[in-house]
XYZ file of C-alpha atoms in Angstrom:
539
model
C 0.164 -0.041 -0.063
C 2.880 2.454 0.763
C 4.543 1.620 -2.466
C 1.262 2.442 -4.404
C 0.962 5.506 -2.464
C 4.560 6.542 -3.431
C 3.846 5.641 -6.934
C 0.635 7.974 -7.125
C 2.552 10.691 -5.443
C 5.433 10.411 -7.753
C 3.024 10.569 -10.658
C 1.351 13.646 -9.390
C 4.687 15.400 -9.036
C 5.900 14.375 -12.543
C 2.864 15.098 -14.590
C 1.077 17.848 -12.671
C 4.129 19.622 -11.340
C 7.426 19.073 -13.256
C 5.841 18.731 -16.661
C 3.647 21.965 -16.578
C 6.547 23.772 -14.992
C 8.963 22.851 -17.760
C 6.539 23.601 -20.499
C 5.914 27.108 -19.050
C 9.623 27.752 -18.796
C 9.997 26.581 -22.297
C 7.118 28.627 -23.602
C 8.636 31.749 -21.528
C 12.262 31.068 -22.992
C 10.777 30.794 -26.553
C 9.021 34.150 -26.127
C 12.167 35.928 -24.956
C 14.172 34.148 -27.924
C 11.788 34.842 -30.619
C 10.021 37.950 -29.498
C 6.339 38.768 -29.340
C 5.812 38.196 -33.274
C 2.399 36.369 -32.897
C 0.991 38.957 -30.476
C -2.602 40.121 -31.128
C -5.329 41.717 -28.972
C -7.614 38.673 -29.466
C -5.220 36.005 -28.488
C -5.441 36.278 -24.922
C -9.148 35.911 -24.596
C -9.211 33.113 -27.089
C -6.537 31.369 -25.210
C -8.094 31.688 -21.868
C -11.428 30.381 -23.259
C -9.773 27.381 -24.818
C -8.057 26.778 -21.442
C -11.193 27.005 -19.514
C -13.285 24.760 -21.955
C -10.571 22.224 -22.252
C -9.926 22.347 -18.357
C -13.394 21.448 -17.743
C -13.289 18.491 -20.220
C -10.073 17.297 -18.591
C -11.934 17.209 -15.259
C -14.974 15.264 -16.978
C -12.328 12.880 -18.316
C -10.516 12.163 -15.011
C -13.714 11.847 -12.976
C -15.099 9.290 -15.621
C -11.835 7.439 -15.437
C -11.898 7.146 -11.802
C -15.494 6.110 -11.533
C -14.886 3.266 -14.063
C -11.680 1.980 -12.764
C -11.595 2.984 -9.056
C -8.227 4.660 -9.109
C -6.663 7.758 -10.635
C -5.458 7.751 -14.363
C -1.972 6.496 -13.663
C -0.083 4.578 -16.269
C 1.635 2.123 -13.782
C -1.978 0.987 -12.762
C -3.575 0.355 -16.188
C -7.346 -0.247 -16.097
C -8.696 -3.829 -15.861
C -11.628 -3.133 -18.213
C -11.853 -1.159 -21.405
C -13.702 2.216 -20.901
C -16.010 2.847 -23.683
C -18.603 5.173 -22.296
C -18.706 9.059 -21.807
C -15.927 10.954 -23.447
C -13.698 7.872 -23.788
C -16.326 6.614 -26.178
C -15.459 9.523 -28.433
C -11.949 10.116 -27.918
C -9.544 7.374 -27.180
C -7.026 9.505 -25.108
C -9.111 12.467 -23.892
C -6.960 12.940 -20.817
C -4.039 13.757 -23.023
C -5.986 15.589 -25.495
C -7.629 17.976 -23.315
C -4.432 18.476 -20.993
C -2.468 19.557 -24.289
C -5.307 21.937 -25.097
C -5.651 23.278 -21.766
C -2.008 24.028 -21.549
C -2.010 25.346 -25.116
C -4.771 27.838 -24.309
C -2.863 29.128 -21.089
C 0.197 29.493 -22.930
C -1.088 31.215 -25.887
C -2.889 33.691 -23.551
C 0.422 34.688 -22.057
C 3.473 33.655 -24.222
C 1.689 33.103 -27.774
C 5.022 32.981 -29.929
C 6.928 30.750 -27.460
C 3.846 28.405 -26.959
C 2.979 28.109 -30.570
C 6.260 27.702 -31.871
C 8.197 25.829 -28.960
C 6.294 24.436 -25.918
C 3.198 23.288 -27.750
C 4.607 21.540 -30.448
C 7.003 19.642 -27.969
C 4.006 18.760 -25.810
C 1.703 17.490 -28.799
C 4.617 15.278 -30.088
C 5.328 13.901 -26.593
C 1.639 13.162 -26.049
C 1.389 11.498 -29.391
C 4.081 9.205 -28.817
C 3.318 8.468 -25.275
C -0.445 7.581 -26.341
C 0.923 5.188 -29.201
C 3.081 3.422 -26.665
C 0.044 3.022 -24.326
C -2.355 1.941 -27.283
C 0.210 -1.045 -27.988
C -0.329 -2.258 -24.301
C -4.195 -1.873 -24.622
C -4.063 -3.844 -27.905
C -2.185 -6.520 -26.101
C -4.562 -6.434 -23.199
C -7.969 -6.263 -24.884
C -7.222 -7.742 -28.166
C -10.252 -7.430 -30.565
C -12.409 -5.337 -28.323
C -9.841 -2.608 -28.588
C -9.890 -2.960 -32.395
C -13.551 -2.203 -32.195
C -13.111 0.490 -29.892
C -10.633 2.260 -32.159
C -12.910 1.803 -35.014
C -15.492 3.986 -33.204
C -13.345 6.550 -31.707
C -10.577 9.280 -32.729
C -7.544 10.867 -31.233
C -8.549 14.498 -32.217
C -11.459 15.119 -34.139
C -14.837 13.153 -33.239
C -15.890 10.643 -35.864
C -18.876 11.384 -37.866
C -21.090 8.915 -36.013
C -20.680 11.020 -32.859
C -21.468 14.499 -34.674
C -24.423 12.943 -36.169
C -25.687 11.405 -32.960
C -25.292 14.801 -31.249
C -26.847 16.981 -33.778
C -29.865 14.570 -34.405
C -30.427 14.213 -30.552
C -30.655 18.082 -30.292
C -32.955 18.030 -33.603
C -35.148 15.390 -32.232
C -35.852 17.084 -28.947
C -36.605 20.352 -30.556
C -38.655 19.122 -33.690
C -40.041 15.921 -32.443
C -40.195 16.397 -28.709
C -38.370 13.025 -28.678
C -38.409 11.242 -25.167
C -36.420 8.201 -24.078
C -37.155 5.632 -21.208
C -35.792 2.380 -20.182
C -32.232 3.321 -20.396
C -31.509 1.178 -17.369
C -32.357 -1.980 -19.444
C -29.153 -1.378 -21.620
C -26.513 -3.813 -21.051
C -23.547 -2.555 -19.133
C -20.992 -3.566 -21.764
C -21.138 -4.737 -25.531
C -21.578 -6.730 -27.635
C -25.196 -6.933 -28.218
C -27.752 -6.523 -30.986
C -30.394 -3.650 -30.731
C -33.569 -4.638 -32.714
C -36.725 -2.361 -33.576
C -39.330 -1.935 -35.877
C -38.963 -0.193 -39.204
C -41.652 2.633 -39.929
C -39.790 5.579 -41.007
C -36.531 6.853 -42.741
C -35.393 8.420 -39.355
C -35.704 5.212 -37.309
C -31.771 4.350 -37.351
C -31.276 8.064 -36.168
C -33.747 7.878 -33.431
C -32.397 4.593 -32.018
C -28.825 5.881 -32.227
C -29.862 9.275 -30.285
C -31.646 6.908 -27.477
C -28.743 4.541 -27.200
C -26.120 7.418 -26.774
C -23.323 4.968 -28.185
C -21.960 4.124 -31.649
C -24.357 1.706 -33.439
C -23.183 -0.370 -36.480
C -26.504 -0.707 -38.381
C -27.201 -3.278 -40.854
C -28.483 -1.161 -43.809
C -29.035 -1.804 -47.596
C -26.034 -1.935 -49.956
C -27.593 0.661 -52.165
C -26.312 3.230 -49.833
C -22.856 2.223 -50.668
C -23.145 2.328 -54.602
C -21.855 6.058 -55.196
C -18.649 7.414 -53.743
C -20.095 10.063 -51.617
C -22.902 8.203 -49.886
C -20.453 5.284 -49.402
C -18.088 7.327 -47.548
C -20.733 9.043 -45.301
C -22.372 5.572 -44.642
C -19.068 3.969 -43.991
C -18.229 6.790 -41.429
C -21.585 6.146 -39.729
C -20.412 2.537 -39.289
C -22.867 1.117 -41.735
C -22.888 -2.646 -42.490
C -24.115 -3.086 -46.136
C -26.195 -6.005 -46.959
C -27.669 -7.142 -50.267
C -31.335 -7.394 -50.208
C -32.160 -9.361 -53.260
C -29.784 -12.385 -52.620
C -28.285 -14.150 -49.799
C -25.289 -12.354 -48.416
C -22.885 -14.289 -46.507
C -20.485 -11.508 -46.438
C -22.737 -9.380 -44.284
C -23.302 -12.178 -41.770
C -19.567 -12.530 -41.471
C -19.048 -8.863 -41.116
C -21.708 -8.751 -38.227
C -20.058 -11.346 -36.458
C -16.741 -9.988 -36.641
C -18.126 -6.491 -35.173
C -19.671 -8.497 -32.432
C -16.352 -10.237 -31.545
C -14.858 -6.855 -31.527
C -17.283 -5.660 -28.895
C -19.560 -3.514 -31.273
C -23.336 -2.875 -30.980
C -25.239 -4.059 -33.954
C -28.449 -2.334 -35.057
C -31.116 -4.342 -37.009
C -34.628 -3.944 -38.426
C -35.702 -7.704 -38.716
C -38.238 -6.372 -41.319
C -35.601 -5.218 -43.457
C -37.649 -2.553 -44.900
C -39.836 0.260 -43.745
C -43.389 -0.574 -43.664
C -46.033 0.790 -46.052
C -48.789 1.433 -43.504
C -49.120 1.704 -39.801
C -48.792 -2.078 -39.067
C -45.503 -3.903 -38.797
C -44.321 -6.393 -41.650
C -43.174 -9.824 -40.869
C -39.602 -10.354 -40.299
C -37.426 -11.631 -42.781
C -36.011 -15.197 -42.793
C -32.443 -14.079 -42.976
C -32.766 -11.885 -39.805
C -34.400 -14.497 -37.842
C -31.654 -16.819 -38.917
C -29.011 -14.540 -37.770
C -30.717 -13.835 -34.201
C -31.093 -17.551 -33.507
C -27.441 -18.452 -34.734
C -26.158 -15.673 -32.220
C -27.867 -17.243 -29.144
C -25.047 -16.152 -26.790
C -25.566 -12.429 -27.778
C -28.301 -10.345 -25.728
C -30.905 -8.822 -27.839
C -31.968 -5.313 -26.710
C -35.475 -4.426 -27.916
C -36.304 -0.794 -28.618
C -40.015 0.310 -28.942
C -40.259 3.395 -31.234
C -43.545 4.988 -31.127
C -44.688 7.933 -33.295
C -42.015 7.605 -36.356
C -44.591 6.475 -38.591
C -46.493 9.529 -37.973
C -43.911 11.924 -38.477
C -42.560 10.441 -41.607
C -44.471 7.456 -43.413
C -42.863 5.693 -46.312
C -45.079 7.149 -48.927
C -44.758 10.930 -47.461
C -42.269 13.224 -49.450
C -41.225 14.976 -46.366
C -41.119 14.708 -42.471
C -43.547 16.694 -40.197
C -43.554 17.813 -36.540
C -44.796 15.184 -34.079
C -44.054 13.342 -30.833
C -41.522 10.434 -31.057
C -40.672 8.179 -28.063
C -38.177 5.435 -27.612
C -38.397 2.730 -24.830
C -35.703 0.160 -24.131
C -37.198 -3.308 -22.911
C -35.332 -5.875 -21.049
C -32.624 -7.844 -23.092
C -33.588 -11.221 -24.266
C -31.772 -14.295 -25.551
C -32.879 -16.515 -28.472
C -33.795 -19.649 -26.955
C -32.086 -22.841 -28.004
C -35.217 -24.790 -28.926
C -37.161 -21.799 -30.088
C -38.557 -21.778 -33.644
C -38.371 -18.876 -35.877
C -42.041 -18.084 -35.613
C -41.852 -18.172 -31.883
C -38.817 -15.837 -31.684
C -40.643 -13.440 -34.083
C -43.901 -13.467 -31.947
C -41.720 -12.964 -28.831
C -39.788 -9.871 -30.360
C -42.760 -8.365 -32.107
C -44.423 -8.152 -28.737
C -41.595 -6.066 -27.463
C -40.833 -3.868 -30.204
C -44.428 -3.355 -31.757
C -45.589 0.376 -31.334
C -48.677 0.051 -29.184
C -50.176 3.718 -29.306
C -49.171 7.090 -30.600
C -46.788 8.837 -28.510
C -48.491 11.908 -27.147
C -50.860 12.555 -30.145
C -50.499 12.551 -33.936
C -49.084 15.381 -35.875
C -51.448 17.949 -36.862
C -52.445 18.904 -39.612
C -52.302 15.479 -41.197
C -50.991 15.314 -44.987
C -52.072 12.937 -47.675
C -49.611 13.804 -50.164
C -48.085 10.734 -51.793
C -50.636 8.266 -50.334
C -51.201 7.157 -54.008
C -48.263 5.232 -53.784
C -49.627 2.500 -51.419
C -53.274 3.285 -52.392
C -52.734 2.766 -55.920
C -56.281 2.226 -56.886
C -59.326 3.851 -55.821
C -61.047 2.053 -52.681
C -64.491 2.609 -54.329
C -64.307 1.662 -58.122
C -61.024 -0.133 -57.771
C -59.576 1.525 -60.833
C -55.783 1.670 -61.191
C -53.806 5.189 -61.198
C -56.721 7.127 -60.506
C -55.997 8.262 -56.902
C -54.854 11.891 -56.391
C -53.701 13.539 -53.449
C -52.883 17.281 -52.596
C -51.280 19.112 -49.727
C -54.104 18.558 -47.065
C -55.414 15.578 -45.793
C -58.140 14.650 -48.612
C -57.373 12.554 -51.654
C -59.782 11.305 -54.111
C -60.470 9.302 -57.356
C -60.300 11.080 -60.743
C -62.536 8.588 -62.336
C -65.540 7.925 -59.912
C -64.910 11.392 -58.204
C -64.876 9.476 -54.718
C -63.160 11.497 -51.838
C -61.476 10.284 -48.744
C -59.982 11.977 -45.653
C -56.841 10.654 -44.027
C -57.283 11.115 -40.207
C -54.910 11.893 -37.713
C -54.889 8.323 -36.502
C -54.233 7.093 -39.943
C -57.627 5.772 -40.514
C -59.218 6.832 -43.822
C -62.882 8.029 -43.960
C -64.889 8.453 -47.073
C -66.304 12.070 -47.362
C -69.995 12.080 -46.312
C -69.647 8.579 -44.793
C -69.519 7.616 -40.960
C -67.365 4.362 -41.647
C -63.658 4.412 -41.198
C -61.061 1.935 -42.239
C -57.573 1.782 -41.051
C -54.820 2.475 -43.491
C -53.637 -1.033 -43.251
C -57.296 -2.457 -44.090
C -57.496 -0.248 -47.017
C -54.228 -1.438 -48.313
C -55.265 -4.888 -48.072
C -58.369 -4.123 -50.217
C -56.717 -2.176 -53.018
C -53.390 -4.155 -53.258
C -52.906 -6.985 -55.828
C -52.357 -10.349 -53.860
C -51.411 -13.809 -54.998
C -55.044 -14.575 -55.727
C -54.937 -11.993 -58.674
C -53.696 -14.806 -60.807
C -53.094 -14.341 -64.746
C -55.035 -11.032 -64.378
C -52.399 -9.320 -62.149
C -50.558 -7.971 -65.126
C -53.606 -5.899 -66.245
C -52.678 -2.724 -63.846
C -49.537 -2.414 -65.916
C -51.079 -2.348 -69.322
C -50.226 1.426 -69.605
C -46.593 1.738 -69.812
C -45.029 3.893 -67.024
C -42.838 6.661 -67.287
C -39.217 5.765 -65.831
C -35.753 6.220 -65.787
C -33.370 2.924 -65.806
C -30.039 2.510 -64.404
C -28.422 -1.172 -64.781
C -25.258 -2.845 -63.653
C -23.975 -4.745 -60.651
C -25.220 -3.929 -57.131
C -21.767 -1.878 -56.720
C -22.294 0.260 -59.660
C -25.425 0.986 -61.726
C -24.892 2.752 -64.965
C -27.549 5.518 -65.988
C -29.272 4.507 -69.244
C -31.669 7.366 -69.406
C -35.642 7.895 -69.551
C -37.960 5.724 -71.350
C -41.080 3.668 -71.002
C -41.624 0.635 -68.854
C -44.269 -2.003 -69.883
C -45.044 -5.405 -68.650
C -45.884 -8.236 -71.307
C -47.139 -11.767 -70.626
C -43.500 -13.089 -70.714
C -41.209 -9.935 -70.162
C -40.584 -6.766 -68.570
C -39.645 -4.265 -71.258
C -37.973 -0.823 -71.135
C -38.185 1.299 -74.606
C -36.059 4.329 -74.748
C -34.178 5.926 -77.657
C -31.584 3.132 -77.481
C -32.225 -0.597 -77.790
C -34.907 -1.925 -75.771
C -34.072 -3.679 -72.605
C -35.949 -6.853 -72.005
C -35.928 -8.971 -68.724
C -37.677 -12.445 -68.970
C -40.137 -12.978 -66.344
C -38.959 -16.445 -65.855
C -35.412 -15.157 -65.072
C -36.388 -12.699 -62.217
C -35.042 -13.797 -58.958
C -35.991 -10.740 -56.595
C -37.996 -7.489 -56.839
C -36.966 -4.780 -54.216
C -38.122 -1.250 -53.608
C -35.600 1.093 -52.939
C -37.016 4.308 -50.994
C -40.620 4.820 -52.359
C -40.119 5.225 -56.183
C -37.197 2.807 -57.197
C -38.269 -0.763 -58.276
C -35.047 -2.769 -58.511
C -35.340 -6.061 -60.408
C -32.579 -8.708 -60.181
C -32.564 -11.225 -62.941
C -31.754 -11.671 -66.587
C -29.149 -13.954 -68.385
C -26.573 -13.276 -67.085
C -28.208 -11.910 -63.815
C -27.966 -8.121 -63.343
C -29.677 -5.498 -61.411
C -32.026 -3.112 -63.088
C -33.146 -0.211 -61.165
C -36.532 1.457 -62.630
C -37.142 4.926 -61.050
C -41.147 5.307 -61.605
C -42.066 8.858 -62.578
C -45.801 8.728 -62.815
C -46.951 5.299 -61.504
C -46.602 3.366 -58.172
C -43.540 1.424 -57.594
C -45.369 -0.602 -55.255
C -48.114 -1.581 -57.808
C -45.500 -2.692 -60.191
C -43.841 -4.828 -57.715
C -47.105 -6.504 -56.889
C -48.067 -6.891 -60.425
C -44.732 -8.222 -61.683
C -44.476 -10.739 -58.726
C -48.041 -11.877 -59.351
C -47.261 -12.346 -63.031
C -44.249 -14.229 -62.158
C -46.208 -16.573 -59.825
C -48.750 -17.058 -62.353
C -46.306 -18.437 -64.692
C -43.848 -20.374 -62.652
C -46.028 -20.859 -59.560
C -43.264 -19.361 -57.207
C -43.155 -15.646 -56.861
C -39.578 -13.957 -56.822
C -38.212 -12.692 -53.640
C -39.556 -9.428 -52.670
C -38.495 -6.992 -49.734
C-alpha cells in the first residue's frame, strides 16, 4: 500500500508539477528568444477560453476514468476493463488531448510566440508518442475489443457517427419532442444487438440518439453504390447487406463486429412498412438472431415515427416520438423462428401514438400505397394534394386521412384503417393471370443497370409489362428481362423498383415517375407467380 501511494505521489509530482513547469519555462524562453511576433489583441481571450473549456473536459475525463476503474489515471496502474462510455467513447485519449489543449490555451494567452512555436509542438509530439506506446499495451490487453473501440473513436476530431448522433439528438428534442425511457435496461457492456420496428426513414437516427453510443446498423447496400454516400455511410458505421440475394459477407461482417465488442443495429423487417402496421420478419434476420444465441438482444419500442414520416410521404413533419428500451432477451436454444418473431414483435411493436399524432395530417404521396380507388378499384386514379384529402379522378369519390391514420370516405360515417384499406386495394397472390392488367399502360421511368456495386444510368423511357417479359423502351435498344429469369423484386425508397434477374443476372433499377412502384412490384410478382407457381423474392 505504501509503495502504491509513493507511485501515485511521484506521478502527481511528475505529470502535474514538473511537466507543466517545464513547458511554461520552455514557452517563456521561446518568447524571450523569438520575441512577441504572434501577439494580437484577441489571442489572450481566445486562449483563456480554450483553456477553460479544455480544463472542464479534462476534469470530466478524470472523473469518468476514476469512476470506471476505482483509481486515478496513472499509467503504472492500467485499467482492468476497457472504458467505452462517456468522453472515452468519443476520444481514445481524452486526458492527454484536453491536457494539451488546456495548456496550449494558457500558454497562448500569455506567451503566444513561445507556446505556438516551441512548447506546444513539444507537448503535442510527446503526448502522441506516449499515447501510441499506451495503445500497443491496450491492444495486447484487450485484443479485438480494442480494435472495435478504435474503429469507433478518434484521437483528435470526433468521428462522424458522434457528430450526427449529437446533432440529431438536439434536433429530435426540438422538432419531434423526443423522449427516451428504459435506459436502465441497456446491457452494461457490448456486444449486443439492438432490434426495432422499421416504420420511418429516421428510425436509425432515433435509435442512435436514444442509445447514446456508436451503433453499427445493418443497412441496404444501395447506400454504398456511389462514392459520396459510401464514404458517409461507412463513417456512420453502416454494414451493407444485399437485399435481393443471400449475403454471406454481411453475416460474417456482423459476427466480426460482435467479436470486436461492437453494438449491432437491426430491423428484422429489413424495410420500412408501407402502412401503420408492422411487416413480417425476414428469414435471414431471424436466422442470424437464432445463430447468435449467446448475444443479448435489446428490443427498442419506437412510437410515433410512422406519423412523422411515413414511407409514402415526401417529407417529414412535426410530431411526438418516443423510444423505450425493453429488457434484453436471448434467443432460446429450442425456439422456432415463428416463436422468436412473436416474442420480439410483442416487445418492439408500437402500441399507441406517442402523445398524439402530428397535426395537420397530410395525405400527399398516399397514392403510392393506395394505388387504386377503394370505391371503383380502378388503377392510377387516386390523386392527393397538400392537405388530408385525396380522391379518385374517375368515380370522383373523396376520402380524408385522419390523424390516427384511418381513412374516412367524405360524407360517410365508416372509417377504415390504412392497413385494411391497403389490403383491399393491393394486388395479392389470388390475382392470378390477370395481375398484369394494372400495368397495361406503360409507365414513365428512368433506368440504371449493372451490378449492385455500380449502376450505369441508361436514361428515361417507358416501362411496360407483357405476358412473358418486362420491357424498357427508350431512344436506344430496348431492355428486356424475361419474367422467368427474375429472381428478386426490391423497392428502394418509395419510387425505385429494383429487379434482379436476366441472363446473365443483373440489377435493373427503374425509377417510376408517374405510377406507383409498389403497384409494379405487386403486378410483376403476381405475373411471375402465375407463370411459374413461385413468386420472386420481394422486400
